[in-house]
Short mmCIF file of C-alpha atoms in Angstrom, two decimals:
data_model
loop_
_atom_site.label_atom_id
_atom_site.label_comp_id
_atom_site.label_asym_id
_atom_site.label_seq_id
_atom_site.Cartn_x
_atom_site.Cartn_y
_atom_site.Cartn_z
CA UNK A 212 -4.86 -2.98 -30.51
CA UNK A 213 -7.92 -3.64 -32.67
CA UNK A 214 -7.62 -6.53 -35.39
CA UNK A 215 -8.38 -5.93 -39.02
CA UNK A 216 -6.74 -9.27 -40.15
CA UNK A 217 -9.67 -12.85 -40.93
CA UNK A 218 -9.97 -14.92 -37.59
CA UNK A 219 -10.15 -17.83 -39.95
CA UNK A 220 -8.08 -19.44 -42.14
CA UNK A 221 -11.19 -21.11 -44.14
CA UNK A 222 -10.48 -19.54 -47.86
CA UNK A 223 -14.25 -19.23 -48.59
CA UNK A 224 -15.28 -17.76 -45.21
CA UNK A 225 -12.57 -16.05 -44.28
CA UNK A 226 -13.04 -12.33 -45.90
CA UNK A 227 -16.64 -12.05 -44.60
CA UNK A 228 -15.87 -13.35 -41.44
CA UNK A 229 -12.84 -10.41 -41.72
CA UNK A 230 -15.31 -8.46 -42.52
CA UNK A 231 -17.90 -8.73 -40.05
CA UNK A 232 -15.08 -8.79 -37.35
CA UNK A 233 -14.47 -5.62 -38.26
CA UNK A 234 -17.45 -3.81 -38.46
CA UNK A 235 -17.96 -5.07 -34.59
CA UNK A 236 -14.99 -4.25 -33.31
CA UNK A 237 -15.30 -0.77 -34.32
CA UNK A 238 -18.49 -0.42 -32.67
CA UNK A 239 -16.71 -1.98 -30.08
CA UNK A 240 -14.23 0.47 -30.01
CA UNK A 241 -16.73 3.30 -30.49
CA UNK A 242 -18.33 2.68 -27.38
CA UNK A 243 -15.45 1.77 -25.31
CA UNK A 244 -16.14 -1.88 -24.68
CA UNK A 245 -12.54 -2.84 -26.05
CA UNK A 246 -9.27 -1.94 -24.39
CA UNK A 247 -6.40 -0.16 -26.53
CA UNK A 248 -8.49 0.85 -29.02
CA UNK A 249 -6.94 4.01 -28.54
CA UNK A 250 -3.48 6.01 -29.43
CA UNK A 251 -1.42 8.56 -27.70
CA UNK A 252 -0.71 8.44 -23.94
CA UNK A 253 -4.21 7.96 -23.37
CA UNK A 254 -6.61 4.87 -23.37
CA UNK A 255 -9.67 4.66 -25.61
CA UNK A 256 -13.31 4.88 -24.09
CA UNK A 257 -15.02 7.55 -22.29
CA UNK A 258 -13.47 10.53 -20.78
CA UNK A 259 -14.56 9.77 -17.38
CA UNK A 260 -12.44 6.07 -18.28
CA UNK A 261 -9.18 7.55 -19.76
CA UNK A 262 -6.05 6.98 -18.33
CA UNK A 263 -2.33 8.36 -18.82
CA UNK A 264 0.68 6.60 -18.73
CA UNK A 265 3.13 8.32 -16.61
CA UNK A 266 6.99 7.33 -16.14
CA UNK A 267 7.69 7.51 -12.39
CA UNK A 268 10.37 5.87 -9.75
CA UNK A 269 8.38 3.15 -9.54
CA UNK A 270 8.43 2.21 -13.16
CA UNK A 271 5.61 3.09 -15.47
CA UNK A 272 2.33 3.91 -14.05
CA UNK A 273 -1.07 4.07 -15.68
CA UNK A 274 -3.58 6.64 -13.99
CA UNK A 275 -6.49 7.90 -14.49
CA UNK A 276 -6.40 11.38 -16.74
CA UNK A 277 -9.62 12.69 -14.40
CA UNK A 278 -9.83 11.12 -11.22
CA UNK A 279 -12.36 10.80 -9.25
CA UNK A 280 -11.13 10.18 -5.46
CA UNK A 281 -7.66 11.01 -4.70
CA UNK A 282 -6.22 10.07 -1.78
CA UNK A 283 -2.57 12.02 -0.50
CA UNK A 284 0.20 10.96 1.67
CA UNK A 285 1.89 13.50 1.95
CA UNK A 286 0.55 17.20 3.34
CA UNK A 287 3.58 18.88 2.02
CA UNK A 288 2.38 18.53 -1.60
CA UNK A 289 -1.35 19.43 -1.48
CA UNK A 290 -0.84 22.53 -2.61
CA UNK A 291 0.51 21.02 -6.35
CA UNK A 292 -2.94 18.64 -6.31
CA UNK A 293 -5.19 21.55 -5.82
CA UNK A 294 -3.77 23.98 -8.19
CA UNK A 295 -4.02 21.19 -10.64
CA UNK A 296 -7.70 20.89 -9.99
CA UNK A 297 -7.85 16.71 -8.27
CA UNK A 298 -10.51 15.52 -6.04
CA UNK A 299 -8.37 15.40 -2.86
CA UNK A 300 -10.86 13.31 -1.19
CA UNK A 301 -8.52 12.75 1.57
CA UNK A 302 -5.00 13.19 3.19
CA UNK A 303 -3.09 12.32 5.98
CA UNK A 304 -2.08 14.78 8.52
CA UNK A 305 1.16 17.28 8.56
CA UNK A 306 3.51 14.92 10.98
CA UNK A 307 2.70 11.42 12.22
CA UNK A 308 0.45 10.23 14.74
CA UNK A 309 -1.38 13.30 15.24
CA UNK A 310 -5.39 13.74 15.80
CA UNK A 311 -6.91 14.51 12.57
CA UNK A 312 -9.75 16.19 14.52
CA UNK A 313 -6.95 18.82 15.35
CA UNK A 314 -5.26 18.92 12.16
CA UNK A 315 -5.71 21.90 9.90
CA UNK A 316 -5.31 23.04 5.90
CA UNK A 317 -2.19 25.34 4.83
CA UNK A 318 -3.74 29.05 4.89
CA UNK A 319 -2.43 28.89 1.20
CA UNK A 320 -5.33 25.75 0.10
CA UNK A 321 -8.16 26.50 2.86
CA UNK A 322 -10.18 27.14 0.71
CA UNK A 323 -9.49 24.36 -1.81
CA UNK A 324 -9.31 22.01 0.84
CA UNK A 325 -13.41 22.77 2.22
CA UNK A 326 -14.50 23.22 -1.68
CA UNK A 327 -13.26 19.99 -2.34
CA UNK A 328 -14.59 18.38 0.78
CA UNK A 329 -11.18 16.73 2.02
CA UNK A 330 -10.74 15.12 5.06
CA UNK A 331 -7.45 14.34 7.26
CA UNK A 332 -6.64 10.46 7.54
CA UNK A 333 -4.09 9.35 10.99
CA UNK A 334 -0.71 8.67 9.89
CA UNK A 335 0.70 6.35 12.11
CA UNK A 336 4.53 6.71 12.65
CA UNK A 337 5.16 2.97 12.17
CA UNK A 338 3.49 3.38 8.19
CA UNK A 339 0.15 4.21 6.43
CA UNK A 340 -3.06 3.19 7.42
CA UNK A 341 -3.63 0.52 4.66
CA UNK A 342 -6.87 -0.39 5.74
CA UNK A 343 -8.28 3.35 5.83
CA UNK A 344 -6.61 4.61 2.75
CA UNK A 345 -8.61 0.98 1.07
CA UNK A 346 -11.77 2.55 3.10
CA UNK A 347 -11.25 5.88 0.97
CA UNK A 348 -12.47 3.72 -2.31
CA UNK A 349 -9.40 5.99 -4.49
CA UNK A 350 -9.27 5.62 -8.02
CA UNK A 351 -5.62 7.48 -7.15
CA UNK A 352 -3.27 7.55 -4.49
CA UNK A 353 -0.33 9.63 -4.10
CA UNK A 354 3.04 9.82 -2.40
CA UNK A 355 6.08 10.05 -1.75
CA UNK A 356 8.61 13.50 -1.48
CA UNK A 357 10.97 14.07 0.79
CA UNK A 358 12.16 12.55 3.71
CA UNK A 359 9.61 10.02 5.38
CA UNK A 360 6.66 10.27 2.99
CA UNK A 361 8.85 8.89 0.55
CA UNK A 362 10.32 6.02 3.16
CA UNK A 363 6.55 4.85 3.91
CA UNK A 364 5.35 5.15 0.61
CA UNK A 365 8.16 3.28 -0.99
CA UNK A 366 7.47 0.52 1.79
CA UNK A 367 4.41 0.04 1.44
CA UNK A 368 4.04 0.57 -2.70
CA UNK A 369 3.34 -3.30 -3.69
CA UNK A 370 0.41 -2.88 -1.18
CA UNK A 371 -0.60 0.80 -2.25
CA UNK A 372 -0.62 0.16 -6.15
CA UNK A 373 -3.41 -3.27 -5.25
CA UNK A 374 -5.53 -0.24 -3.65
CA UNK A 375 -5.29 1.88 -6.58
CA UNK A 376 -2.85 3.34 -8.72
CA UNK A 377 -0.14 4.85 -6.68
CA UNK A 378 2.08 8.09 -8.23
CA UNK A 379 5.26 8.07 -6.17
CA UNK A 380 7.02 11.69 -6.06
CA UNK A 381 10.77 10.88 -6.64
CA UNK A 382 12.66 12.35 -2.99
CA UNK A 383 15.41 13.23 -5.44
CA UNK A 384 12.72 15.87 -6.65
CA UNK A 385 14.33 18.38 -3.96
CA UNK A 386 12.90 21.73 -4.79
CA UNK A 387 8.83 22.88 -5.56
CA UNK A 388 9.92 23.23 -9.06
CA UNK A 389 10.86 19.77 -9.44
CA UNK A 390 8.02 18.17 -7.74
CA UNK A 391 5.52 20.66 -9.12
CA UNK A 392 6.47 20.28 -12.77
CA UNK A 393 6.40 16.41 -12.27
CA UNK A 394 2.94 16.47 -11.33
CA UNK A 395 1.96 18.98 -13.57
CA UNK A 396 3.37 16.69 -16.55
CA UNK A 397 1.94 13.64 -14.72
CA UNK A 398 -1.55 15.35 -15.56
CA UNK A 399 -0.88 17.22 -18.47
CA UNK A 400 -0.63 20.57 -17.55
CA UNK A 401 2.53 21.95 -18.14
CA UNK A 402 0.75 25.70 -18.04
CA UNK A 403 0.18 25.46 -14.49
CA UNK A 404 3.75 24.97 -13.44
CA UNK A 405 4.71 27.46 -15.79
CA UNK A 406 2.76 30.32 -14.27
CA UNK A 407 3.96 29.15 -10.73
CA UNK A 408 7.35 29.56 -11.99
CA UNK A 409 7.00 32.97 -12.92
CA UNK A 410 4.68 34.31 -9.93
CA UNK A 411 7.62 32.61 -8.03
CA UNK A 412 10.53 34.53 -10.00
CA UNK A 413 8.83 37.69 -9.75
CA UNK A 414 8.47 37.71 -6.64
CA UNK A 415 12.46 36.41 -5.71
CA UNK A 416 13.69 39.58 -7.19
CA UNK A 417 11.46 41.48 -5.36
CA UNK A 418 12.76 40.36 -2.25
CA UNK A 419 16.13 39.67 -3.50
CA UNK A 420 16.27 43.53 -3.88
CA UNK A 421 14.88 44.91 -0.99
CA UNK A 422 16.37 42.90 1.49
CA UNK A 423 20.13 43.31 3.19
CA UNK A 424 21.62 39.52 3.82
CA UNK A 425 23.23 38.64 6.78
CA UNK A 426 26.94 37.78 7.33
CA UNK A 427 27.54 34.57 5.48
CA UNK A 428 27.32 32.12 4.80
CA UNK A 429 24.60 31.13 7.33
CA UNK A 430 24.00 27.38 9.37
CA UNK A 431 20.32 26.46 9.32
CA UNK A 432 19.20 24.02 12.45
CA UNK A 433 15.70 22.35 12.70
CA UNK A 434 14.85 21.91 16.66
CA UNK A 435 12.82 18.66 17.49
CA UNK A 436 10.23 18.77 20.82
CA UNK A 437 13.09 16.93 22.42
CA UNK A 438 15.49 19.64 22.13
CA UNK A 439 17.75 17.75 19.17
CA UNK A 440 19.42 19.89 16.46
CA UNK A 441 19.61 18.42 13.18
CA UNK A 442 20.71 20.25 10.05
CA UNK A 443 19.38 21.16 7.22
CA UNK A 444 21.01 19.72 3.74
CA UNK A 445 21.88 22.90 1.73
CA UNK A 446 20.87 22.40 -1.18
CA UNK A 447 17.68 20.80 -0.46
CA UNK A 448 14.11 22.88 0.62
CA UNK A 449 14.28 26.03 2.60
CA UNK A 450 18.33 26.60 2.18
CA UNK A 451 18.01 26.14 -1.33
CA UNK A 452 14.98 28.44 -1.56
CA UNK A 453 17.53 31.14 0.81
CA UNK A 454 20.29 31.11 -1.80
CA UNK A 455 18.04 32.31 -4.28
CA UNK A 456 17.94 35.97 -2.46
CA UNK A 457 21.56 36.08 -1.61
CA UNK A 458 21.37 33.97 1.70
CA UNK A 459 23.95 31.33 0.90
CA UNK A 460 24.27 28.32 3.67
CA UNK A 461 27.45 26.89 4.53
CA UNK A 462 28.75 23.66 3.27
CA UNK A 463 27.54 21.37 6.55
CA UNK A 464 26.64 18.72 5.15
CA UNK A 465 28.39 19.09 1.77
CA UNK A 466 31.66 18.10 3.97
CA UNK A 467 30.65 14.78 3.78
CA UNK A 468 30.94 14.36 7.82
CA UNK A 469 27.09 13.96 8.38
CA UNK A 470 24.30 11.68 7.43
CA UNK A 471 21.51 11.99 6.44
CA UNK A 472 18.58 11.55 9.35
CA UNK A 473 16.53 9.63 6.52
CA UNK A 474 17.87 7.93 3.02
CA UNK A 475 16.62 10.83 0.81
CA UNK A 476 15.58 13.10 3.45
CA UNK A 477 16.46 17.03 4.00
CA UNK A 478 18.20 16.84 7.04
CA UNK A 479 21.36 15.37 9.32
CA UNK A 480 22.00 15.09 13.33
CA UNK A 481 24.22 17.40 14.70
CA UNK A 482 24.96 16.09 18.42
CA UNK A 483 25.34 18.30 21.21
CA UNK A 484 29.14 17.75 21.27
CA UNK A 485 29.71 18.15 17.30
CA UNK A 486 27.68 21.95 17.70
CA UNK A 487 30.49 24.00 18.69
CA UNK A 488 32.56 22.92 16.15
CA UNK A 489 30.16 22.48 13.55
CA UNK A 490 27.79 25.62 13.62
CA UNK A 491 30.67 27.84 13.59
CA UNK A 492 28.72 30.46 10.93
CA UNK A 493 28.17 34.14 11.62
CA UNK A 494 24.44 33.71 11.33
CA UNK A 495 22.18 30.77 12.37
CA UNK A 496 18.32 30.47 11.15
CA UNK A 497 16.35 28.64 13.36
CA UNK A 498 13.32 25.82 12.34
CA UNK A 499 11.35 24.45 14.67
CA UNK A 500 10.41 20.30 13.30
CA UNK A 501 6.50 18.95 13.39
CA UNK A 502 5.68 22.43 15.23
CA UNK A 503 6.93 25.45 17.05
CA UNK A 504 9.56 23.69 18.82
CA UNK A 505 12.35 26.08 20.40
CA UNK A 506 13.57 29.58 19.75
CA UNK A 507 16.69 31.71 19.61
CA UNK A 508 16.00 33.03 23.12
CA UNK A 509 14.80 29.48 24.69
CA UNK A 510 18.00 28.32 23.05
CA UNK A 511 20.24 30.82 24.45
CA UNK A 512 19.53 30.00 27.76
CA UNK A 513 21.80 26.61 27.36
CA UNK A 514 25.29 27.21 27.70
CA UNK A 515 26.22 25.10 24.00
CA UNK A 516 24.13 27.29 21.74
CA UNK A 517 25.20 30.54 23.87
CA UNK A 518 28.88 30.18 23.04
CA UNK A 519 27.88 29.47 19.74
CA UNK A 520 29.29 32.93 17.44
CA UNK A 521 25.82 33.37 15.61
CA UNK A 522 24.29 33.58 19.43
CA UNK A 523 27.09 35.77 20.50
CA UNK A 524 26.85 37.92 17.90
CA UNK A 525 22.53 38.00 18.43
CA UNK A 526 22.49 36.88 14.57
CA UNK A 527 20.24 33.64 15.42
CA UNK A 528 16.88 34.49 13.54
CA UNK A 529 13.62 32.34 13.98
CA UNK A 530 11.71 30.84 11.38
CA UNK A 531 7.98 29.29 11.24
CA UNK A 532 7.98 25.36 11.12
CA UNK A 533 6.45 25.24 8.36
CA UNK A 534 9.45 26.77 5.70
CA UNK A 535 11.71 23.54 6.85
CA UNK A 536 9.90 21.72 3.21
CA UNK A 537 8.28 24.40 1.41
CA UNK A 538 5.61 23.68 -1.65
CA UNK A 539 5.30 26.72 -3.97
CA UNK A 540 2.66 28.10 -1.94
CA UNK A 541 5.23 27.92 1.56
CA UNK A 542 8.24 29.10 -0.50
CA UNK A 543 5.91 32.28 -1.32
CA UNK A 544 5.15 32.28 2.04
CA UNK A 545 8.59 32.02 3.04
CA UNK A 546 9.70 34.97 0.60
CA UNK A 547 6.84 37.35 2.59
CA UNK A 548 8.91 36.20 5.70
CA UNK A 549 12.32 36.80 4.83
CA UNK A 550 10.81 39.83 3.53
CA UNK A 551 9.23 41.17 6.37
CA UNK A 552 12.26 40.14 9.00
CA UNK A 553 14.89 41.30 6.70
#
């Protein structure tokens, strides 16, 4: 705060010295030389110097209001940053330890992503790349979102924030709404979200009306390389987004005989021996994890998803990897599929 009371107690000195005080600090102040000058949610000084406080899982955090160098840790919500107009200066890839060389931008921020010159950083499976993200000189890091974003960026926060001010996505933000209009009130621009919201509503009951569900309600299965089926929590990323049009996923998970595969993540294993009792639904949607994994047909070929009634009934419907945690530019995406298909 800036002082307007004498610094000394000497009765003859004491209102000049008040005086003079404050005449300097409000040159100070003018110039930015003297913190908390300021009011609002926003420091004093420059505009390039400004900073926001922002009320996150982590406790209060103070960033920057324009930052200069932001660095990402999580792919899944680029799309937010670069509608909101941040530096991404750089970002880790889509799924862990793969070549950054070979990784590539969602078709949605392409464009963003070469305007704003990002690179991708590795993102080792056993956490983040301290050293490299330090390397990145960020005025701004953030994390966190579902599943193990979240995990490593929780981790590894203490070390994070001494890099640079670290925003942590809450993994209890399930849906692109709620992660979208955190970061949109994180950097003050509630307008942003609100447009997305209604480009997004628009075009739900578009599709909601042109499309003819099938028989309910519906299992959803994400297929690792491996050949592991895990399920997908309903009410968190693309079955949520499904419900929206009328397809409505069973209660799997809502039984309260699974786990989840991660604390706070979108998914739960189904083992080989559980799936005939478990995926009992008319209609199955397939999701291949970190990449096109397997498909209805390669599926079919094994005798425990053949029996399975969706199979039986050839109601087992593929979907692209990429709907399994959509941002609001892969839940558009995913309405042009479901669309298309249905």
């Amino acid at each position: 705060m800036c002082f307007d009371k004498p610094v000394l107690n000497n009765p003859r000195t004491g209102f000049f010295m008040a005086k003079h005080v404050r005449y300097l600090v409000a040159i100070l102040c003018a110039v930015g030389l003297v913190a908390g000058c300021g009011g609002g949610s926003t420091d004093s000084g420059t505009e390039a110097s400004a900073t926001r406080t922002v009320s996150t899982v982590k406790g209060d955090v103070t960033i920057p209001v324009k930052p200069k160098r932001v660095v990402l840790l999580n792919y899944n919500l680029a799309g937010y940053l670069y509608d909101l107009g941040l530096p991404v200066t750089a970002m880790v890839t889509e799924y862990t330890d793969r070549d950054p060389a070979k990784a590539q931008p969602f078709d949605a921020w392409k464009d963003d992503f070469t305007k704003a010159g990002t690179k991708f950083m590795h993102w080792p499976a056993g956490g983040y790349d301290l050293e490299a993200i330090a390397a990145e000189k960020p005025d701004l890091i953030v994390g966190g979102g579902l599943g193990f974003p979240f995990k490593q960026t929780n981790d590894a926060y203490d070390r994070l924030k001494a890099i640079a001010p670290t925003l942590v996505v809450d993994n209890k933000a399930e849906s692109w709404n709620q992660q979208f209009e955190f970061l949109a009130k994180a950097f003050d621009q509630p307008q942003v979200y609100q447009d997305a919201v209604k480009k997004y509503d628009e075009r739900i009951a578009q599709v909601k009306a042109g499309i003819t569900p099938p028989p309910g309600p519906v299992a959803f299965l994400s297929m690792t390389a491996q050949g592991k089926a895990d399920g997908l929590i309903e009410n968190r990323g693309v079955p949520a987004e499904f419900a929206k049009v009328g397809i409505e996923a069973a209660p799997i998970f809502a039984s309260g005989k699974f786990k989840p595969y991660t604390a706070g993540g979108d998914s739960y294993e189904i083992t080989p021996e559980q799936l005939p009792s478990t995926v009992t639904q008319p209609s199955v949607f397939i999701v291949g994890f970190s990449g096109q994994t397997f498909d209805a047909n390669s599926l079919r070929s094994q005798p425990v998803y053949a029996s399975l009634p969706a199979f039986t009934a050839n109601r087992a419907f593929d979907l692209p990897y990429w709907v399994q945690r959509p941002d609001f530019d892969k839940a558009i995406a995913t309405l042009d599929v479901v669309e298309k298909d249905r």
